[in-house]
Short mmCIF file of C-alpha atoms in Angstrom, two decimals:
data_model
loop_
_atom_site.label_atom_id
_atom_site.label_comp_id
_atom_site.label_asym_id
_atom_site.label_seq_id
_atom_site.Cartn_x
_atom_site.Cartn_y
_atom_site.Cartn_z
CA MET A 14 15.64 2.30 -12.67
CA ALA A 15 17.19 5.76 -11.57
CA GLU A 16 18.59 6.25 -8.05
CA ALA A 17 15.41 6.71 -6.01
CA GLU A 18 15.02 9.22 -3.38
CA GLU A 19 14.20 8.33 0.11
CA THR A 20 10.48 8.79 1.29
CA ILE A 21 8.38 9.09 4.31
CA PHE A 22 7.45 5.27 3.85
CA CYS A 23 11.29 4.30 4.14
CA LYS A 24 11.17 6.06 7.53
CA ILE A 25 7.92 4.35 8.41
CA ILE A 26 9.47 1.05 7.58
CA ARG A 27 12.48 1.63 9.75
CA ARG A 28 10.02 2.92 12.51
CA GLU A 29 11.84 6.37 12.54
CA ILE A 30 8.40 8.02 12.25
CA PHE A 31 5.34 6.63 13.94
CA ALA A 32 2.62 4.82 12.20
CA ASP A 33 -0.14 2.46 13.10
CA ILE A 34 1.66 -0.45 11.73
CA LEU A 35 -0.62 -3.51 11.41
CA TYR A 36 1.75 -5.89 9.54
CA GLN A 37 5.55 -5.97 8.69
CA ASP A 38 7.79 -8.86 7.33
CA ASP A 39 10.73 -8.90 5.32
CA LEU A 40 8.95 -7.66 2.06
CA VAL A 41 6.13 -5.40 3.00
CA THR A 42 4.92 -3.27 5.79
CA ALA A 43 1.06 -2.32 6.05
CA PHE A 44 -0.11 0.60 8.20
CA ARG A 45 -3.22 3.00 8.43
CA ASP A 46 -3.38 5.78 6.07
CA ILE A 47 -3.20 9.22 8.20
CA ARG A 48 -5.48 10.75 5.59
CA PRO A 49 -8.08 7.90 5.12
CA LYS A 50 -10.61 8.19 2.37
CA ALA A 51 -12.84 5.47 3.77
CA PRO A 52 -13.61 4.11 7.36
CA ILE A 53 -10.76 1.55 6.71
CA HIS A 54 -7.78 2.96 4.47
CA ILE A 55 -4.61 0.92 4.95
CA LEU A 56 -1.49 1.11 2.70
CA ILE A 57 0.70 -1.75 1.93
CA VAL A 58 4.23 -0.69 0.79
CA THR A 59 7.26 -2.63 -0.47
CA ASN A 60 10.15 -2.35 2.34
CA LEU A 61 12.51 -2.13 -0.85
CA LEU A 62 11.95 1.47 -2.48
CA ILE A 63 10.65 0.90 -5.65
CA PRO A 64 9.37 4.23 -7.07
CA THR A 65 6.59 3.09 -9.37
CA VAL A 66 4.84 0.05 -10.96
CA ASN A 67 6.87 0.74 -14.06
CA ASP A 68 10.18 0.01 -11.92
CA VAL A 69 8.84 -3.49 -10.86
CA THR A 70 11.35 -6.10 -11.94
CA ALA A 71 11.73 -10.12 -11.72
CA ALA A 72 13.67 -9.51 -8.42
CA SER A 73 10.86 -7.49 -6.96
CA GLU A 74 7.92 -9.93 -7.88
CA ALA A 75 7.90 -11.44 -4.42
CA ALA A 76 7.19 -8.20 -2.76
CA VAL A 77 4.47 -7.26 -5.28
CA GLY A 78 2.85 -10.69 -4.86
CA ARG A 79 2.93 -10.24 -1.14
CA PHE A 80 0.80 -7.24 -1.37
CA PHE A 81 -2.29 -9.40 -2.16
CA THR A 82 -1.71 -11.98 0.55
CA VAL A 83 -1.27 -9.33 2.99
CA ALA A 84 -4.41 -7.15 1.63
CA ALA A 85 -6.67 -10.44 2.22
CA LYS A 86 -5.16 -11.21 5.82
CA ILE A 87 -5.76 -7.61 7.05
CA ALA A 88 -9.25 -7.53 5.26
CA LYS A 89 -10.21 -10.33 7.26
CA GLN A 90 -8.60 -8.85 10.40
CA GLU A 91 -10.76 -5.69 9.94
CA GLY A 92 -13.87 -7.65 9.16
CA ILE A 93 -14.49 -6.39 5.68
CA ASP A 94 -13.53 -9.34 3.72
CA GLU A 95 -17.12 -10.53 3.39
CA ASN A 96 -18.71 -7.30 2.35
CA GLY A 97 -15.75 -6.23 0.02
CA TYR A 98 -12.94 -3.84 -0.22
CA ARG A 99 -11.18 -2.08 -2.92
CA LEU A 100 -7.37 -2.42 -3.68
CA ILE A 101 -5.78 0.66 -5.76
CA ILE A 102 -2.41 1.04 -6.98
CA ASN A 103 -1.78 4.38 -8.50
CA CYS A 104 1.31 5.03 -10.92
CA ASN A 105 2.85 8.30 -11.86
CA HIS A 106 1.15 11.84 -11.93
CA HIS A 107 -1.81 11.29 -14.18
CA GLY A 108 -2.69 7.89 -12.16
CA GLY A 109 -2.80 9.89 -8.99
CA GLN A 110 0.77 8.73 -7.33
CA GLU A 111 1.72 11.16 -4.62
CA VAL A 112 4.65 9.27 -2.74
CA TYR A 113 6.75 7.76 -5.24
CA HIS A 114 7.52 4.21 -3.26
CA LEU A 115 5.24 1.64 -4.75
CA HIS A 116 2.27 1.02 -2.45
CA MET A 117 -1.15 -0.27 -2.51
CA HIS A 118 -4.26 1.22 -0.82
CA LEU A 119 -6.66 -1.03 0.81
CA LEU A 120 -10.05 0.75 1.40
CA GLY A 121 -13.26 -0.46 2.71
CA GLY A 122 -15.86 -0.25 5.88
CA ARG A 123 -18.55 1.09 3.43
CA PRO A 124 -19.92 1.10 -0.17
CA LEU A 125 -17.22 2.85 -2.34
CA GLY A 126 -19.28 3.86 -5.23
CA PRO A 127 -17.79 3.79 -8.94
CA LEU A 128 -14.14 3.58 -9.55
CA VAL A 129 -13.77 6.48 -11.70
CA SER A 130 -16.48 9.41 -12.27
#
């Protein structure tokens, strides 16, 4: 992996920029998206700067695994665990990735429709 450039998420993780943080531990941080695409739109990011899914290594597997336990916990807190929600990880330009810092979107609060149209 090439040297990654610091992202806005790095500053949120360090609390240098305000975000509505719902969860933080030594591996991941979760906060509300400032441009929500659904009534509930939360980003779960790795605390370690990993640019894309392609850059995940054995050393970062624990953080990536934590995405899913934190997503389930937050979905329950937000009251969307029963009706359902969507988890999305975008990778690179064609995948729709805008911030090159590995993150997962948790979306819910209404029927989300087809994945790709």
